[in-house]
Coordinates of C-alpha atoms and ligand atoms in Angstrom, one line a residue:
M1 CA -35.6 15.4 -3.2
L2 CA -34.0 15.5 0.2
I3 CA -33.3 19.1 1.4
D4 CA -32.1 20.0 5.0
N5 CA -33.0 22.8 7.3
H6 CA -30.0 25.0 5.8
N7 CA -31.2 24.4 2.4
R8 CA -28.7 21.9 1.4
V9 CA -29.5 18.9 -0.7
I10 CA -28.7 15.4 0.7
N11 CA -28.1 13.1 -2.1
Y12 CA -25.1 11.1 -0.7
L13 CA -25.3 8.2 1.7
R14 CA -22.6 6.6 3.5
L15 CA -24.0 3.0 4.4
A16 CA -22.0 1.2 7.0
V17 CA -22.4 -2.6 6.9
T18 CA -20.3 -3.7 10.0
D19 CA -18.5 -2.3 12.7
R20 CA -16.0 -5.1 12.7
C21 CA -12.5 -5.1 11.0
N22 CA -9.5 -7.1 10.5
L23 CA -7.1 -4.4 11.2
R24 CA -6.6 -2.2 14.4
C25 CA -5.4 1.0 13.0
N26 CA -4.0 3.0 16.0
Y27 CA -5.8 6.2 14.7
C28 CA -9.3 4.3 14.6
M29 CA -9.6 2.0 17.7
P30 CA -7.5 0.6 20.5
S31 CA -5.2 -2.5 20.0
E32 CA -7.8 -4.7 21.8
G33 CA -10.6 -3.5 19.6
I34 CA -14.0 -2.0 20.7
D35 CA -17.0 -3.3 22.1
F36 CA -18.2 -4.6 18.9
A37 CA -22.0 -5.0 18.4
K38 CA -23.7 -8.4 18.8
K39 CA -24.7 -9.8 15.4
D40 CA -28.5 -9.6 16.0
K41 CA -28.0 -5.7 16.5
L42 CA -26.4 -5.3 13.0
L43 CA -28.7 -4.5 10.1
S44 CA -29.5 -7.7 7.9
T45 CA -28.5 -7.7 4.2
A46 CA -32.6 -7.5 3.6
E47 CA -32.8 -4.6 5.9
L48 CA -29.8 -2.8 4.4
S49 CA -31.0 -3.5 0.9
K50 CA -34.5 -2.2 1.8
I51 CA -33.0 0.8 3.7
G52 CA -30.9 1.6 0.5
E53 CA -33.8 1.4 -1.7
L54 CA -35.8 3.6 0.4
M55 CA -33.3 6.2 0.3
V56 CA -32.8 5.9 -3.3
Q57 CA -36.5 6.7 -3.8
M58 CA -36.3 9.7 -1.4
G59 CA -33.5 11.1 -3.6
I60 CA -30.0 9.7 -2.8
D61 CA -28.2 9.0 -6.0
K62 CA -24.9 7.9 -4.6
I63 CA -24.2 5.3 -1.9
R64 CA -20.6 4.4 -0.5
I65 CA -20.4 1.2 1.3
T66 CA -18.2 1.5 4.4
G67 CA -17.6 -0.1 7.9
G68 CA -15.5 -1.2 9.9
E69 CA -14.1 -3.3 7.1
P70 CA -17.0 -3.9 4.5
F71 CA -15.3 -7.2 3.1
V72 CA -15.5 -9.1 6.8
R73 CA -19.2 -9.3 6.0
K74 CA -19.4 -12.6 4.1
D75 CA -22.8 -11.5 2.6
L76 CA -21.4 -8.2 1.4
M77 CA -21.7 -9.1 -2.3
T78 CA -25.3 -10.3 -2.1
L79 CA -26.2 -6.6 -0.7
L80 CA -24.1 -5.1 -3.5
R81 CA -26.0 -7.2 -6.0
N82 CA -29.2 -6.3 -4.5
L83 CA -28.5 -2.3 -4.4
R84 CA -27.4 -2.7 -8.2
N85 CA -30.4 -4.7 -9.2
N86 CA -33.2 -3.5 -7.3
S87 CA -32.8 0.2 -6.3
G88 CA -31.9 1.4 -9.9
L89 CA -28.8 3.1 -8.4
K90 CA -26.0 3.8 -10.5
D91 CA -23.2 5.4 -8.2
I92 CA -22.2 2.7 -5.7
S93 CA -18.7 3.0 -4.3
I94 CA -16.6 1.2 -1.4
T95 CA -14.2 2.4 1.1
T96 CA -12.0 -0.4 2.3
N97 CA -8.4 -1.5 3.6
A98 CA -8.1 -3.6 0.6
T99 CA -7.2 -6.8 2.6
L100 CA -10.0 -9.1 1.5
I101 CA -11.2 -7.3 -1.7
G102 CA -9.0 -9.6 -4.0
P103 CA -11.4 -12.4 -4.6
H104 CA -14.2 -10.0 -5.6
I105 CA -12.5 -7.8 -8.0
D106 CA -14.0 -9.4 -11.1
E107 CA -17.5 -9.4 -9.6
L108 CA -17.3 -5.8 -8.7
K109 CA -16.2 -4.9 -12.1
A110 CA -19.0 -7.1 -13.5
L111 CA -21.6 -5.2 -11.4
G112 CA -20.0 -1.9 -12.6
I113 CA -18.8 -0.9 -8.9
K114 CA -15.7 0.9 -10.1
D115 CA -15.0 3.7 -7.6
V116 CA -12.9 2.3 -4.8
N117 CA -11.3 4.3 -1.8
V118 CA -8.5 2.4 -0.2
S119 CA -7.3 3.5 2.8
M120 CA -3.4 3.1 3.2
D121 CA -1.4 5.2 5.5
A122 CA 1.9 4.2 4.5
I123 CA 3.9 3.0 1.6
N124 CA 6.7 1.7 4.0
K125 CA 5.8 -1.8 5.1
A126 CA 7.0 -1.3 8.6
T127 CA 5.3 1.9 9.1
F128 CA 2.0 0.5 7.4
E129 CA 2.1 -2.5 9.9
R130 CA 3.0 -0.5 12.9
I131 CA -0.4 1.7 12.3
T132 CA -2.5 -1.1 11.3
R133 CA -0.8 -3.7 13.9
R134 CA -1.2 -6.3 11.4
D135 CA 1.0 -7.7 8.6
H136 CA -1.1 -7.2 5.6
F137 CA 0.9 -4.6 3.8
D138 CA 1.9 -7.0 0.7
T139 CA -1.8 -8.0 0.3
V140 CA -3.0 -4.4 0.5
H141 CA -0.3 -3.3 -1.9
N142 CA -1.0 -6.0 -4.6
N143 CA -5.0 -5.6 -4.5
L144 CA -4.4 -1.7 -4.8
I145 CA -2.0 -2.1 -7.8
R146 CA -4.3 -4.7 -9.4
L147 CA -7.5 -2.4 -8.9
I148 CA -5.7 0.6 -10.6
T149 CA -4.3 -1.7 -13.4
E150 CA -7.8 -3.1 -14.0
G151 CA -9.3 0.4 -14.5
F152 CA -11.1 0.8 -11.2
N153 CA -11.0 4.6 -10.1
V154 CA -9.1 4.3 -7.1
R155 CA -8.4 7.1 -4.6
I156 CA -6.1 6.4 -1.8
N157 CA -7.0 7.9 1.8
F158 CA -3.9 8.7 3.9
I159 CA -4.5 10.0 7.4
V160 CA -1.6 12.1 8.2
L161 CA -0.5 11.2 11.7
D162 CA 2.1 13.2 13.9
G163 CA 5.3 11.0 14.4
Q164 CA 4.1 8.3 12.6
N165 CA 3.9 8.6 8.8
V166 CA 4.8 11.9 7.7
E167 CA 8.0 10.6 5.8
D168 CA 5.7 8.7 3.8
I169 CA 3.7 11.6 2.4
I170 CA 6.0 12.4 -0.7
P171 CA 6.5 8.6 -1.5
M172 CA 2.9 8.0 -1.5
L173 CA 2.3 11.0 -3.6
D174 CA 5.0 9.8 -6.0
L175 CA 2.7 6.9 -6.6
Q176 CA 0.7 9.2 -8.8
K177 CA 3.7 9.7 -11.0
H178 CA 3.5 6.1 -12.1
Y179 CA -0.1 5.2 -11.8
P180 CA -3.4 6.9 -12.5
V181 CA -4.6 7.2 -8.8
N182 CA -5.7 10.0 -6.7
V183 CA -4.0 10.4 -3.2
R184 CA -6.0 12.1 -0.5
F185 CA -4.5 13.3 2.6
L186 CA -6.9 13.7 5.4
E187 CA -6.4 15.3 8.9
E188 CA -7.0 13.0 12.0
M189 CA -10.3 13.2 13.8
P190 CA -10.7 12.3 17.4
F191 CA -12.5 9.1 16.6
N192 CA -10.4 6.4 17.9
G193 CA -12.4 4.5 20.6
G194 CA -11.1 6.6 23.5
S195 CA -7.4 5.7 22.8
K196 CA -6.2 9.1 22.4
K197 CA -7.8 12.6 23.2
F198 CA -6.9 15.8 21.5
N199 CA -8.5 19.4 20.8
S200 CA -6.0 20.4 17.9
I201 CA -3.7 18.8 15.5
K202 CA -0.4 19.6 14.2
W203 CA -1.0 18.2 10.6
D204 CA -3.9 20.2 9.3
Y205 CA -4.5 20.7 5.5
K206 CA -2.3 23.9 5.4
A207 CA 0.8 22.1 7.2
I208 CA 0.3 19.0 4.8
L209 CA 0.2 21.3 1.6
A210 CA 3.2 23.3 3.1
H211 CA 5.0 20.0 3.5
I212 CA 4.4 18.8 -0.1
R213 CA 5.2 22.1 -1.6
K214 CA 8.9 21.8 -0.3
T215 CA 9.2 19.0 -2.7
Y216 CA 6.7 20.2 -5.4
P217 CA 6.7 24.1 -5.4
E218 CA 4.6 24.0 -8.6
I219 CA 1.3 22.8 -7.4
E220 CA -1.8 23.6 -9.6
L221 CA -5.4 24.2 -7.8
V222 CA -8.0 21.7 -9.7
Q223 CA -11.7 23.0 -10.1
S224 CA -13.7 20.7 -7.7
P225 CA -17.5 20.0 -7.4
I226 CA -19.1 22.3 -4.8
T227 CA -19.9 19.3 -2.5
S228 CA -16.5 17.9 -2.6
T229 CA -14.8 17.4 0.9
S230 CA -11.2 17.6 -0.9
I231 CA -9.3 20.6 -2.1
N232 CA -7.7 19.3 -5.2
Y233 CA -4.2 19.8 -6.9
K234 CA -2.4 18.7 -9.8
I235 CA 1.4 18.3 -10.2
T236 CA 2.6 18.5 -13.5
G237 CA 3.7 15.2 -15.0
H238 CA 1.7 13.2 -12.5
K239 CA -1.0 10.8 -13.8
G240 CA -3.3 11.3 -10.9
N241 CA -4.4 14.3 -8.7
F242 CA -4.0 14.8 -5.0
G243 CA -6.5 16.2 -2.5
L244 CA -6.3 17.5 1.0
I245 CA -9.3 16.8 3.4
P246 CA -9.9 19.3 6.2
S247 CA -11.6 16.5 8.3
F248 CA -10.7 18.0 11.4
S249 CA -10.9 21.7 10.3
R250 CA -14.3 21.3 8.8
T251 CA -14.2 24.0 6.3
F252 CA -16.6 22.0 4.1
C253 CA -19.9 22.1 6.1
G254 CA -21.8 24.7 4.2
S255 CA -21.9 22.4 1.3
C256 CA -22.3 19.0 3.1
N257 CA -24.5 16.7 1.3
R258 CA -24.2 13.5 3.2
L259 CA -26.0 11.3 5.5
R260 CA -24.7 8.4 7.4
I261 CA -26.4 5.2 8.6
T262 CA -24.4 2.9 10.7
A263 CA -24.2 -1.1 10.8
L264 CA -26.7 -0.8 13.8
G265 CA -29.2 1.5 11.9
D266 CA -28.2 4.6 13.6
V267 CA -28.8 7.9 11.4
I268 CA -26.1 10.2 11.8
T269 CA -26.8 13.7 10.1
C270 CA -23.2 15.2 11.0
L271 CA -20.1 13.2 11.5
Y272 CA -19.3 15.2 14.6
G273 CA -22.9 14.8 16.2
P274 CA -24.6 12.0 18.0
P275 CA -26.8 9.6 16.0
K276 CA -30.5 11.0 15.6
I277 CA -32.5 8.0 15.4
N278 CA -32.3 4.3 15.0
L279 CA -33.9 2.7 12.0
R280 CA -33.3 -1.1 13.1
E281 CA -36.6 -1.5 15.3
I282 CA -38.4 0.8 12.9
V283 CA -37.6 -1.5 9.9
R284 CA -38.1 -4.6 12.1
S285 CA -41.6 -3.7 13.2
N286 CA -42.6 -3.7 9.9
S287 CA -43.7 -0.3 9.8
P288 CA -45.1 1.2 6.3
D289 CA -42.5 2.4 4.1
D290 CA -43.7 6.1 4.5
N291 CA -43.3 6.0 8.2
I292 CA -39.6 4.9 7.6
K293 CA -39.2 7.8 5.2
D294 CA -41.0 10.4 7.3
A295 CA -38.6 9.5 10.3
I296 CA -35.7 10.1 8.0
R297 CA -37.1 13.2 6.7
N298 CA -37.6 14.6 10.1
V299 CA -34.0 14.3 11.4
I300 CA -32.8 15.9 8.0
G301 CA -35.0 18.9 8.9
K302 CA -33.0 19.4 12.1
R303 CA -29.3 19.2 11.0
A304 CA -26.8 21.0 12.7
K305 CA -25.2 23.8 10.5
T306 CA -21.6 22.8 11.1
G307 CA -19.5 20.0 12.5
F308 CA -18.8 22.5 15.4
E309 CA -22.4 22.9 16.2
A310 CA -23.2 19.1 16.1
Q311 CA -20.0 18.4 18.2
K312 CA -21.6 20.3 21.0
E313 CA -24.6 18.0 21.1
H314 CA -22.2 15.2 22.5
K315 CA -22.3 15.2 26.5
G316 CA -18.5 15.6 27.1
V317 CA -15.9 14.5 24.6
F318 CA -16.7 11.9 22.4
D319 CA -14.9 8.7 22.2
N320 CA -16.4 6.6 19.6
S321 CA -14.5 4.8 16.9
M322 CA -14.7 5.6 13.3
T323 CA -15.4 1.8 12.7
S324 CA -18.8 2.2 14.2
I325 CA -19.5 5.6 12.4
G326 CA -17.8 4.6 8.9
G327 CA -15.8 7.5 8.4
Ligands
SAM401 N1 -12.2 -0.4 6.9 C1 -12.5 0.8 5.7 C2 -11.3 1.5 5.6 O1 -10.5 1.6 6.5 O2 -11.2 2.0 4.5 C3 -13.8 1.5 5.9 C4 -14.0 2.0 7.3 S1 -12.9 3.2 7.7 C5 -13.7 3.8 9.4 C6 -13.4 4.6 6.9 C7 -12.3 5.9 6.7 O3 -12.0 6.4 7.8 C8 -11.0 5.3 6.3 O4 -10.5 6.0 5.3 C9 -10.2 5.7 7.6 O5 -8.8 5.9 7.2 C10 -10.7 6.8 8.1 N2 -10.7 7.1 9.7 C11 -10.6 6.1 10.6 N3 -10.3 6.8 11.8 C12 -10.3 8.0 11.6 C13 -9.6 9.0 12.4 N4 -9.6 9.0 13.5 N5 -9.4 10.2 11.6 C14 -9.6 10.4 10.5 N6 -9.9 9.4 9.6 C15 -10.4 8.1 10.0
SF4_402 FE1 -10.4 -1.2 10.3 FE2 -10.6 0.9 8.5 FE3 -10.7 1.6 11.2 FE4 -8.5 0.8 9.8 S1 -9.8 2.5 9.6 S2 -9.2 -0.1 12.0 S3 -9.2 -0.8 8.5 S4 -12.2 0.1 10.2

């Protein structure tokens, strides 16, 4: 079992498989993109599989595949097959923009990968395309409905962006009236590749809840697992629940159970902090498995207590993009 220096069990790995993406969401990166990593700096499928397997041996029981956009990686399904068949891990999930998932839905189902988070920050086509700077709304919408109707556990991640998609909060929530889907509203974080700097946000989780209550005054709080980052609610008559994720306010650090490994092999022990070690060269130098595990245990033993504490470890304001961290 992996336990950090604040007695938190770490059992959840967010594994990024690429920093590239076919969208350019304006809260995530500038329109011209970021300085994407050279291919040889990205972990190969074999390296990702090995790291996944070692992490499972160490006590990780849930891996979420993220990016960048995971499905821009042509060999993604090979990695998923490896993780499913070799690591013994049951809980594999994916966060995706749902533009490219269509051809893989049947195989995901066959592999038993049923938890899919779809990032969709607008239900209005023009708003969606303004935010993502690409015209893929119809594909995303079709894939979303297909995933839901084929029985996947789908959660929609919706970042509330001042002046951009506030009008879409209620229509997006209303999807839950008709479909068993959970919509989660997230606070915007300052990981946008330097395109916008801010130290406070207007749409924090309290403001989002107050906005929703104007339309739905009768909202019921739902009990959530202690490690959940979302505060979850039910609206009578809705098929799904909705959640608020205080990703900027950071109210959930006390029970944080997650570790991040980026597509370049950086180990990030707190979303708000800088990387602690890079596994790529350690893995490429054919280090014994125990050395790799020790390196990981070592940084888990020095985790910042909160995101605010971790943020101080950055020199100056951070200007990295979520596409290179994985969300
Ligand atoms: N491309 C995939 C997607 O969009 O779902 C996976 C990677 S994306 C970086 C992972 C998550 O991070 C998405 O839900 C996205 O909305 C979220 N995200 C990106 N930039 C963010 C920001 N500045 N603040 C809050 N969430 C952000
Ligand atoms: Fe791509 Fe996801 Fe970032 Fe949007 S949020 S630009 S889909 S990585």
